[in-house]
mmCIF file of C-alpha atoms and ligand atoms in Angstrom:
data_model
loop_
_atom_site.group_PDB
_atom_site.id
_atom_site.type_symbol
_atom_site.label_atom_id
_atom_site.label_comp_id
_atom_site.label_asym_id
_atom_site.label_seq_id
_atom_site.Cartn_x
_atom_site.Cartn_y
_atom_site.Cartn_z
ATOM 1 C CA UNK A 1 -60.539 -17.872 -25.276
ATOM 2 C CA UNK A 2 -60.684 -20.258 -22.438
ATOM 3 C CA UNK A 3 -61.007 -18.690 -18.758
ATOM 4 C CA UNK A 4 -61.618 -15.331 -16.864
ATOM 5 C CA UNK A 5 -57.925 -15.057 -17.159
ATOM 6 C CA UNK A 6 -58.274 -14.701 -20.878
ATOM 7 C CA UNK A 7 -57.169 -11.165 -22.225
ATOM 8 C CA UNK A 8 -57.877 -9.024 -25.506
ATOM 9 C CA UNK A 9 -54.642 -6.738 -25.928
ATOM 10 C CA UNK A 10 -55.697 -2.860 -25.773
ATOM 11 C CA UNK A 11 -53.574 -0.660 -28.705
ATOM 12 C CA UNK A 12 -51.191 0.450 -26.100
ATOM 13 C CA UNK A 13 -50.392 -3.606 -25.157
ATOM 14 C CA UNK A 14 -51.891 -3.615 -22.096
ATOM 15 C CA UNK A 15 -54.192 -6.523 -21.397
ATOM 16 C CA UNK A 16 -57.753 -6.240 -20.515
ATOM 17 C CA UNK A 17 -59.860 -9.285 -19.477
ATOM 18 C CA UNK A 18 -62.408 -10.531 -21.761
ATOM 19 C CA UNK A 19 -65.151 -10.423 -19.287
ATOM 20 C CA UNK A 20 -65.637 -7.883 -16.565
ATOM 21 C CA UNK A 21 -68.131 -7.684 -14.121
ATOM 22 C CA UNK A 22 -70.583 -4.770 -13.842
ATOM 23 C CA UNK A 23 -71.887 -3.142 -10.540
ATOM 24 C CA UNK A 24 -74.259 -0.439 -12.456
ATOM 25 C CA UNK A 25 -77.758 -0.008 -10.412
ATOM 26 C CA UNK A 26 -75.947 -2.147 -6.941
ATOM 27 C CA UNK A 27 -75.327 0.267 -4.366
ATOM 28 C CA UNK A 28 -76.025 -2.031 -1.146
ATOM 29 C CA UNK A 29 -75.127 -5.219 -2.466
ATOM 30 C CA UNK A 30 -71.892 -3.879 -3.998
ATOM 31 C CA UNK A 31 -69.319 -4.945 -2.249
ATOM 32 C CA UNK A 32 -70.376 -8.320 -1.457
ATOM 33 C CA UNK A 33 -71.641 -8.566 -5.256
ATOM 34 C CA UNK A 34 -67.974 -7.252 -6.176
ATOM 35 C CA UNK A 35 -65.997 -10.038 -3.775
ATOM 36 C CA UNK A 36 -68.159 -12.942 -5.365
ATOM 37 C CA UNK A 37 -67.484 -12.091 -8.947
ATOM 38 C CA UNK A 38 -63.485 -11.998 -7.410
ATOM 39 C CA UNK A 39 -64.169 -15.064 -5.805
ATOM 40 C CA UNK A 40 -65.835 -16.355 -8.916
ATOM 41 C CA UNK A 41 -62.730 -15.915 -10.916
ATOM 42 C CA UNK A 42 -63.579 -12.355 -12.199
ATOM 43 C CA UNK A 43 -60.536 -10.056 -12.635
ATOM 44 C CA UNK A 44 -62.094 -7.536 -14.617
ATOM 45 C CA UNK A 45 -64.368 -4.868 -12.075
ATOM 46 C CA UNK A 46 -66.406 -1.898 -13.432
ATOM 47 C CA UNK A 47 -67.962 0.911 -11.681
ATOM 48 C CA UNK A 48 -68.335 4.372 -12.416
ATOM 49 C CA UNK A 49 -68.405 7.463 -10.008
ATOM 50 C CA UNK A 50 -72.533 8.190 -10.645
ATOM 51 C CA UNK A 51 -72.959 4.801 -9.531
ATOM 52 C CA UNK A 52 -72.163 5.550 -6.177
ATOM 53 C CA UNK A 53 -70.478 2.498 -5.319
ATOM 54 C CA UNK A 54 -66.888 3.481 -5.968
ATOM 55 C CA UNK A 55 -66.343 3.074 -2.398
ATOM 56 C CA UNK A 56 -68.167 -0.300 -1.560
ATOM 57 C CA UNK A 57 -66.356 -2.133 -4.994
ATOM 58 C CA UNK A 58 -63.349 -0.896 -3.126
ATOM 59 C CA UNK A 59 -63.760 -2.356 0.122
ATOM 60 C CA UNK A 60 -64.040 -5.351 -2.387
ATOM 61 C CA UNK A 61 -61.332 -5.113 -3.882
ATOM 62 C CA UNK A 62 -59.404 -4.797 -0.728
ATOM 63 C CA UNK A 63 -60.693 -7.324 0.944
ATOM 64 C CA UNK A 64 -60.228 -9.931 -1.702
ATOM 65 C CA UNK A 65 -56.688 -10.584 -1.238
ATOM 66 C CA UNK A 66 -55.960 -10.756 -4.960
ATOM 67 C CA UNK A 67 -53.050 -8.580 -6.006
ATOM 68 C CA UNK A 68 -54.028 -5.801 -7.353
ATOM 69 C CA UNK A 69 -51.774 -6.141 -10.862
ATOM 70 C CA UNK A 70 -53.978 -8.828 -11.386
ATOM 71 C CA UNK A 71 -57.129 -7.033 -10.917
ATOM 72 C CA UNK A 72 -57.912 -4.466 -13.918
ATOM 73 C CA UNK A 73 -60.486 -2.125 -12.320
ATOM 74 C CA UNK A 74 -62.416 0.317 -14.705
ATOM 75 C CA UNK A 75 -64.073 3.610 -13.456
ATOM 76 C CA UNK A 76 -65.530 6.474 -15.246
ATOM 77 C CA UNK A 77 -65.607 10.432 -15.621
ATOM 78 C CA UNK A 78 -69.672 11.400 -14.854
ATOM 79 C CA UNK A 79 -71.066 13.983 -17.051
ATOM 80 C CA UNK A 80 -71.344 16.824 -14.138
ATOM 81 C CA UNK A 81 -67.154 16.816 -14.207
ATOM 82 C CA UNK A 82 -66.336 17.447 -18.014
ATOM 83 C CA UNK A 83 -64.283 19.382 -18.805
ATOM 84 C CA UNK A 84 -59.880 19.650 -18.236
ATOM 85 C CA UNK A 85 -59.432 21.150 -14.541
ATOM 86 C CA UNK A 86 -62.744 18.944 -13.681
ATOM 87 C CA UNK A 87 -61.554 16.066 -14.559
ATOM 88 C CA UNK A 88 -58.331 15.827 -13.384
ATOM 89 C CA UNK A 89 -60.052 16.521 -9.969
ATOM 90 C CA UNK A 90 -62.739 13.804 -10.402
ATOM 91 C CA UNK A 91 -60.113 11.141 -11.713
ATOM 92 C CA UNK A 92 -58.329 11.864 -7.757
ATOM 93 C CA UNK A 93 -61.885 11.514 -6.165
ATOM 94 C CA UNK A 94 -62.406 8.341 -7.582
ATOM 95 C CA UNK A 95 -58.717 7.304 -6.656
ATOM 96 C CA UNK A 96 -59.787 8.192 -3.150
ATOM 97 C CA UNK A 97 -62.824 6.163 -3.105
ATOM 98 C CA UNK A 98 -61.715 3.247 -4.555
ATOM 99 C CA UNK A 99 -58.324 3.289 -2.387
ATOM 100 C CA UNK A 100 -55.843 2.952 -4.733
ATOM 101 C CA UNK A 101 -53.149 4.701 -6.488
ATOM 102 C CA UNK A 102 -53.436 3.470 -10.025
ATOM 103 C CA UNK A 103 -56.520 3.155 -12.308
ATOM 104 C CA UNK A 104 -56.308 0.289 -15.371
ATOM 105 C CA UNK A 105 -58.735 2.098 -17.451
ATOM 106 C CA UNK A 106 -60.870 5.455 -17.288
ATOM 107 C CA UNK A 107 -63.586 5.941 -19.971
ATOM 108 C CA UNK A 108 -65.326 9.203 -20.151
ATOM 109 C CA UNK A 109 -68.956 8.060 -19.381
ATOM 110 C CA UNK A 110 -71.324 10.092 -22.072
ATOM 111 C CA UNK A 111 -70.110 12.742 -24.684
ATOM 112 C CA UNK A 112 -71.005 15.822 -24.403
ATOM 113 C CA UNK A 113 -73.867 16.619 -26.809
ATOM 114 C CA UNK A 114 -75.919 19.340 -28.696
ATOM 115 C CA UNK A 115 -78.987 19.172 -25.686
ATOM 116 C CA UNK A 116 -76.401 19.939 -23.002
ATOM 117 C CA UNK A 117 -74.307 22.934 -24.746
ATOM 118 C CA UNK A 118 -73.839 24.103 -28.478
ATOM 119 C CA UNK A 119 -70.022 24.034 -27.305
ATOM 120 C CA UNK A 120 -69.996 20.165 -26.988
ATOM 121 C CA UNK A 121 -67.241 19.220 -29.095
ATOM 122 C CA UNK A 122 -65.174 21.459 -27.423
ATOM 123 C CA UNK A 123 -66.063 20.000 -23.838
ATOM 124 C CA UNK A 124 -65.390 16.783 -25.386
ATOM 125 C CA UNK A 125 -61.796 18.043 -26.586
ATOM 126 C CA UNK A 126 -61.039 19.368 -23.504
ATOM 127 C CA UNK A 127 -62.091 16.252 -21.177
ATOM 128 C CA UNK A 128 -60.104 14.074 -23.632
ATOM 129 C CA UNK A 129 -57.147 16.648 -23.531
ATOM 130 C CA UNK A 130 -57.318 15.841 -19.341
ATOM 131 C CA UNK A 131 -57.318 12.213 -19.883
ATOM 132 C CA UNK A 132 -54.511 12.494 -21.911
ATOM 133 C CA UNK A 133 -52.256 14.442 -19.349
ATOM 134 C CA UNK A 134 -53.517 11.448 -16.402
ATOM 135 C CA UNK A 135 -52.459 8.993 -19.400
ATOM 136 C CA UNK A 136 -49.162 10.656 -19.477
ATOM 137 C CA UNK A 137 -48.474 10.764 -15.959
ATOM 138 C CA UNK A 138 -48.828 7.221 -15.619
ATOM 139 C CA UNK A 139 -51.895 6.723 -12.643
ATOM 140 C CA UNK A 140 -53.967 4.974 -15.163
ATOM 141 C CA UNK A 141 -52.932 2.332 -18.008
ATOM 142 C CA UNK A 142 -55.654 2.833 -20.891
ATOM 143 C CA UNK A 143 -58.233 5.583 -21.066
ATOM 144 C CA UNK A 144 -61.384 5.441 -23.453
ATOM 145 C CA UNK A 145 -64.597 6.538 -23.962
ATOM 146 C CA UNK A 146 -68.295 4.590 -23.505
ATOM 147 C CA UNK A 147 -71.672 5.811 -25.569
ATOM 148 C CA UNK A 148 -69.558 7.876 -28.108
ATOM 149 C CA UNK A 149 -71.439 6.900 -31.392
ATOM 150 C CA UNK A 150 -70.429 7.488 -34.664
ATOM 151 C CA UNK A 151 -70.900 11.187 -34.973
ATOM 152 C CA UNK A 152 -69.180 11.495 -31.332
ATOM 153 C CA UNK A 153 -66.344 9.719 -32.132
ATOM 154 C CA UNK A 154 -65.477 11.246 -35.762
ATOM 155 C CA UNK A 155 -65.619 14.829 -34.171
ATOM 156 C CA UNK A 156 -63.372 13.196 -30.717
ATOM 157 C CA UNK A 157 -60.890 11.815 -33.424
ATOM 158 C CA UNK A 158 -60.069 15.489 -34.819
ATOM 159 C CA UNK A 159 -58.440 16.914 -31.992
ATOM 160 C CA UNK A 160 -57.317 13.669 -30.172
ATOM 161 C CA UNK A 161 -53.386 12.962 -29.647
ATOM 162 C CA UNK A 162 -53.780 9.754 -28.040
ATOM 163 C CA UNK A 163 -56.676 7.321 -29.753
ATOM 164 C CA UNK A 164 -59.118 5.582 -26.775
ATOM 165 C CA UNK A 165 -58.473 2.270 -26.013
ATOM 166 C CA UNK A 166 -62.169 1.644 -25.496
ATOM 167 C CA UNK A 167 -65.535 2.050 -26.395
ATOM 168 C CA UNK A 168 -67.912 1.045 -24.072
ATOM 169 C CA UNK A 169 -71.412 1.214 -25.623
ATOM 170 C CA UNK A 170 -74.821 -0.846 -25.216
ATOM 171 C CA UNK A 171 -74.549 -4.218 -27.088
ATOM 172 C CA UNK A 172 -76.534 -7.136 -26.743
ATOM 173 C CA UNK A 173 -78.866 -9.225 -28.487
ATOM 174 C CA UNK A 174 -81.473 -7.500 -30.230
ATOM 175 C CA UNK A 175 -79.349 -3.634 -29.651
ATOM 176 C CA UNK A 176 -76.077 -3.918 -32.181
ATOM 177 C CA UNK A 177 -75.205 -0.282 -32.875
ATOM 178 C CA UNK A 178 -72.954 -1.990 -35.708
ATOM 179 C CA UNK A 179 -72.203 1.326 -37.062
ATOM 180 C CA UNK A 180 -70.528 2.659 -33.753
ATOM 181 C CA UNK A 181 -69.465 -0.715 -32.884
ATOM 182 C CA UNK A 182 -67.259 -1.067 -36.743
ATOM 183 C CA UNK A 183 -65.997 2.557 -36.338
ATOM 184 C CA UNK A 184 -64.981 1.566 -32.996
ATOM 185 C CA UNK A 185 -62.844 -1.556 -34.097
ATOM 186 C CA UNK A 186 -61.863 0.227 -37.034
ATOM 187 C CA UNK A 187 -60.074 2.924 -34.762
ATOM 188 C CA UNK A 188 -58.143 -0.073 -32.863
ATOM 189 C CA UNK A 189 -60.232 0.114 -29.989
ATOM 190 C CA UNK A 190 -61.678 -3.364 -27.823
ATOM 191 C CA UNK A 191 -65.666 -3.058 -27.414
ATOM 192 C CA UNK A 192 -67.016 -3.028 -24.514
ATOM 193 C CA UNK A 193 -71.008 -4.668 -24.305
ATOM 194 C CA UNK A 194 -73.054 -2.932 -21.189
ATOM 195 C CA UNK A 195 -75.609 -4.186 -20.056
ATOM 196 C CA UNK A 196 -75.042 -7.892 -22.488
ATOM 197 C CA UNK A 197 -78.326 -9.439 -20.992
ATOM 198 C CA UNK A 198 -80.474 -5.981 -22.017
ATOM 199 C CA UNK A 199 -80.423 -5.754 -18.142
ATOM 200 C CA UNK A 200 -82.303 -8.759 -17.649
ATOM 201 C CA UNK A 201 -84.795 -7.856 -20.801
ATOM 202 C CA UNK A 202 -84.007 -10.672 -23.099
ATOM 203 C CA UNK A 203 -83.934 -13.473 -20.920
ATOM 204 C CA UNK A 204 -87.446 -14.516 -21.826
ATOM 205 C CA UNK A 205 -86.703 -13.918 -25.734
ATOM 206 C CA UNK A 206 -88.466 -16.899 -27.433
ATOM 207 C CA UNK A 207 -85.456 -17.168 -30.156
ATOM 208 C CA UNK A 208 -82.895 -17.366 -27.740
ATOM 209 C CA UNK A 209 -84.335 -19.594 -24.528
ATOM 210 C CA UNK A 210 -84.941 -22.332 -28.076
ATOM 211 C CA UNK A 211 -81.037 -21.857 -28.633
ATOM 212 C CA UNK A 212 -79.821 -21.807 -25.038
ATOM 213 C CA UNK A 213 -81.986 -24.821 -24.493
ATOM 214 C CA UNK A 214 -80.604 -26.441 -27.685
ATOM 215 C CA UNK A 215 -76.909 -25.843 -26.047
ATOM 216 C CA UNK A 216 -78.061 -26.755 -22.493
ATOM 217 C CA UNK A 217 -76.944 -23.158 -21.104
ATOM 218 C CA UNK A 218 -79.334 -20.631 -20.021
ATOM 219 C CA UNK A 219 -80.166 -17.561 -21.894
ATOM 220 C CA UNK A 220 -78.057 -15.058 -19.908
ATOM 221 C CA UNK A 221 -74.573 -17.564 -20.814
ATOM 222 C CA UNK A 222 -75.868 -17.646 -24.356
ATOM 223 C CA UNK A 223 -75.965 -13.351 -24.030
ATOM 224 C CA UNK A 224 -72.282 -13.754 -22.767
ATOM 225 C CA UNK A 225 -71.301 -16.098 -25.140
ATOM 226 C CA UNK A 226 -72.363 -14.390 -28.298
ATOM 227 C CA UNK A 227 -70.629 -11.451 -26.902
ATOM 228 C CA UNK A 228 -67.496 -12.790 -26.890
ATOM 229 C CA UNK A 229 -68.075 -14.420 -30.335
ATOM 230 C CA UNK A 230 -68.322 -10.769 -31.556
ATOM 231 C CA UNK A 231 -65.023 -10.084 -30.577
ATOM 232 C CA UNK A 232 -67.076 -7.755 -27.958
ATOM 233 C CA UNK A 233 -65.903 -7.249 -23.968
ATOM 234 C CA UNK A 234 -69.294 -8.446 -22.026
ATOM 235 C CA UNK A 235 -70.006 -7.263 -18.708
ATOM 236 C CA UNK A 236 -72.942 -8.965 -17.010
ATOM 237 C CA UNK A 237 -74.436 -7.554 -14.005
ATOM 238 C CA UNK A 238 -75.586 -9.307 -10.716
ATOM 239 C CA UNK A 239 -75.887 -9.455 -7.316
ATOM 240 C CA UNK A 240 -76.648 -13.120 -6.919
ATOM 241 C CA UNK A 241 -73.122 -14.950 -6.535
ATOM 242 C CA UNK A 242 -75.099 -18.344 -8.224
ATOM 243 C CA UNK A 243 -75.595 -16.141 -10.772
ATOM 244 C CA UNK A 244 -72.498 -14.562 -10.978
ATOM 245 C CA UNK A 245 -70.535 -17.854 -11.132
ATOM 246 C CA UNK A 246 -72.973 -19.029 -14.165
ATOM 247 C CA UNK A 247 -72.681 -16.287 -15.986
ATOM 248 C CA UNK A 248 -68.932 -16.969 -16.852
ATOM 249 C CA UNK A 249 -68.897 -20.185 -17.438
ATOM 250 C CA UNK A 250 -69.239 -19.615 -20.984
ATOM 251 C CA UNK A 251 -66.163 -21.380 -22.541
ATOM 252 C CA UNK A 252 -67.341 -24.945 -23.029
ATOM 253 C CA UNK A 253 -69.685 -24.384 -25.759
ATOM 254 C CA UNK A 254 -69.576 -22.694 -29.146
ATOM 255 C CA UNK A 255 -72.428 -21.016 -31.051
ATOM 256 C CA UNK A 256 -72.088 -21.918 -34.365
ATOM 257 C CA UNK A 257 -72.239 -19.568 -37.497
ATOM 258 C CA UNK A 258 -75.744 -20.508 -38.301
ATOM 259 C CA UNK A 259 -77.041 -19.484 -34.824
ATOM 260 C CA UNK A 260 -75.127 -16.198 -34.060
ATOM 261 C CA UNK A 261 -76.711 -14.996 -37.399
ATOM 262 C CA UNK A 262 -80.022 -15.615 -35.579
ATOM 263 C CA UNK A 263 -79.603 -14.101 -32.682
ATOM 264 C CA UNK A 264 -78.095 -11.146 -34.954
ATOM 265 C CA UNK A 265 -81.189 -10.626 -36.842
ATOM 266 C CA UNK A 266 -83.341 -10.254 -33.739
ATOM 267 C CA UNK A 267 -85.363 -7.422 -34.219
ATOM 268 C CA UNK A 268 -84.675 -4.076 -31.882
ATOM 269 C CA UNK A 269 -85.546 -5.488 -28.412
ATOM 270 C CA UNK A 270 -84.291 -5.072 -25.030
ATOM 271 C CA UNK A 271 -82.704 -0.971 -25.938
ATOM 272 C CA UNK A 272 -82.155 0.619 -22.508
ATOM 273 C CA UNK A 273 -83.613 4.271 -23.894
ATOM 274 C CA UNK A 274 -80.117 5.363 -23.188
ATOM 275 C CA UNK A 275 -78.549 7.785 -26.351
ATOM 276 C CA UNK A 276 -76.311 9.661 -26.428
ATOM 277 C CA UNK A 277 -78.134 12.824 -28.344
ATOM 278 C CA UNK A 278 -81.004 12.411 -26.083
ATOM 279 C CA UNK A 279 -80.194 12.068 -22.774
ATOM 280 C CA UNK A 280 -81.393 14.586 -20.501
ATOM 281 C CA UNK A 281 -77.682 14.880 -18.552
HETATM 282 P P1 A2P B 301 -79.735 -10.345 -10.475
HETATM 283 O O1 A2P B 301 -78.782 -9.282 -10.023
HETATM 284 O O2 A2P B 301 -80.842 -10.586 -9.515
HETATM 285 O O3 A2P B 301 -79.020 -11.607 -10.906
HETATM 286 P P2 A2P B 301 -77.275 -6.859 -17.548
HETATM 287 O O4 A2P B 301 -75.989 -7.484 -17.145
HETATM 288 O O5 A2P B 301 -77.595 -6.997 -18.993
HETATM 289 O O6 A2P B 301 -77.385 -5.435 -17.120
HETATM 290 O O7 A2P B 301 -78.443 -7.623 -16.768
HETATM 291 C C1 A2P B 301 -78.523 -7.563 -15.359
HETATM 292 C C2 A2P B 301 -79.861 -8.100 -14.925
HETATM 293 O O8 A2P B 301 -79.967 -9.481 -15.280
HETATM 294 C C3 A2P B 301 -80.075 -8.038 -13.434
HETATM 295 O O9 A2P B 301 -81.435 -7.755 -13.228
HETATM 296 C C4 A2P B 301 -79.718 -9.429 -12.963
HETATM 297 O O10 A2P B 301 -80.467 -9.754 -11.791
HETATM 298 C C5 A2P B 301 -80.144 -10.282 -14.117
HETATM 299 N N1 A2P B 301 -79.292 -11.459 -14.267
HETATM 300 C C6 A2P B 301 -77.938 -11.463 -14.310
HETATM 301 N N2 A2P B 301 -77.474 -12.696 -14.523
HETATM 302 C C7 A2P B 301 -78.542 -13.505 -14.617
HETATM 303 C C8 A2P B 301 -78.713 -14.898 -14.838
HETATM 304 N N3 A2P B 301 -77.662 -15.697 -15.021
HETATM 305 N N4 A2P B 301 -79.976 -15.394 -14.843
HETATM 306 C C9 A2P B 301 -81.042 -14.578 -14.668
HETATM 307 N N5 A2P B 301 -80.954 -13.254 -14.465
HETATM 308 C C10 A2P B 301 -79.709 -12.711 -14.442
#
């Protein structure tokens, strides 16, 4: 674990950088947010289709001048399009908007749950049974899921042919979801950490500006950092390219044992409010 180069191997062997770069919440600053992080080193880019910047991130991505087989861009399925036929459409929409003709991964964004439709393991079958057939026809090289917590992911698992690859879910200092996040790694699957900094919400964290300070890094490389030292895939967020370049430069210091186990007991802080059986969508 030395560089932005540095992979974790998904179950089917393909290689997924260790830290990708978010674009949640940046419509306008997008693409020139997106063609920093590249700049920056970055080869890992993740959007999703309700972010609305599918397009944007693509001019990025274009304009870079990286080849793409060493980019690994990440979209994802929005709730409105579950289902098979809908999906298979959306996954081409977001082809079209991003400009290309091969995905690396495609995560299916929230599962289905009991607020939206008694039927929503069955929605959740038959979105996974789509992803499967785009699997299979070879447009996209790992599919997986993001928010699918425990209960999610046991009921996903009984009617699945191909396991995901992925789980991206909420993880960060003071939000661990170690249930979902064991069940997850258990399966085979890399963990993916949205939103590592709590969105900007634990920067100020007492506990951890004392151990940034005590490592000479600032909180949000310490965020990125522990991550990583969890084995998880972080994916910090920002439009300023300063910013950008200092959040991953976070392989020349180690936290040690004694210190991840206090950031780990950090009480519930920083949660986003997102879950997955409350969600209004
Ligand atoms: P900005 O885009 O102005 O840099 P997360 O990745 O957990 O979602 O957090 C993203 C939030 O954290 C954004 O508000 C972003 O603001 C801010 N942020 C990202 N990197 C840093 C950093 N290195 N220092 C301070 N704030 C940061």
């Amino acid at each position: 674990m030395n560089s932005l180069t540095t992979t974790y191997t998904l179950a089917n062997g393909v290689e997924i950088p260790i830290i990708g770069f978010g674009t949640w919440q940046n419509i306008e600053q997008a693409e020139s947010a997106t063609l920093a992080a590249i700049k920056a080193g970055y080869r890992h880019i993740d959007t999703a289709a309700i972010y609305e910047n599918e397009e944007p991130v693509g001019n990025a991505i274009h304009a870079s001048g990286v080849d793409r087989k060493d980019l690994f861009i990440t979209t994802k399925l929005w709730n409105a399009e579950r289902g098979y036929e809908t999906t298979l459409a959306a996954f081409d929409e977001s082809l079209r908007k991003l400009r290309l003709d091969y995905l690396d991964l495609y995560l299916v964004h929230w599962p289905a749950h009991a607020l939206v439709s008694e039927n929503w393991a069955a929605i959740n079958a038959q979105t996974w049974l789509a992803f499967e057939e785009i699997y299979n026809s070879g447009r996209v090289r790992a599919i997986g899921i993001s928010n699918f917590s425990v209960p999610y992911l046991t009921e996903l698992m009984k009617t699945a042919r191909i396991t995901p690859m992925v789980n991206q879910v909420e993880f960060h200092p003071g939000y661990m979801q170690p249930e979902t996040v064991q069940m997850s790694k258990d399966l085979g699957m890399v963990v993916e950490a949205w939103s590592p900094l709590g969105s900007g919400a634990m920067l100020h964290d007492p506990t951890l500006v004392e151990i940034a300070d005590a490592y000479g890094v600032s909180v949000a490389q310490l965020c990125v950092r522990w991550c990583l030292q969890h084995q998880t895939l972080p994916m910090p967020k920002s439009v300023s390219p300063e910013r950008i370049v200092q959040n991953a430069d976070v392989f020349g210091f180690e936290i040690s044992a004694e210190d991840m186990a206090k950031i780990d007991a950090l009480p519930e802080s920083g949660f986003s409010g997102l879950h997955p059986d409350r969600n209004p969508f």
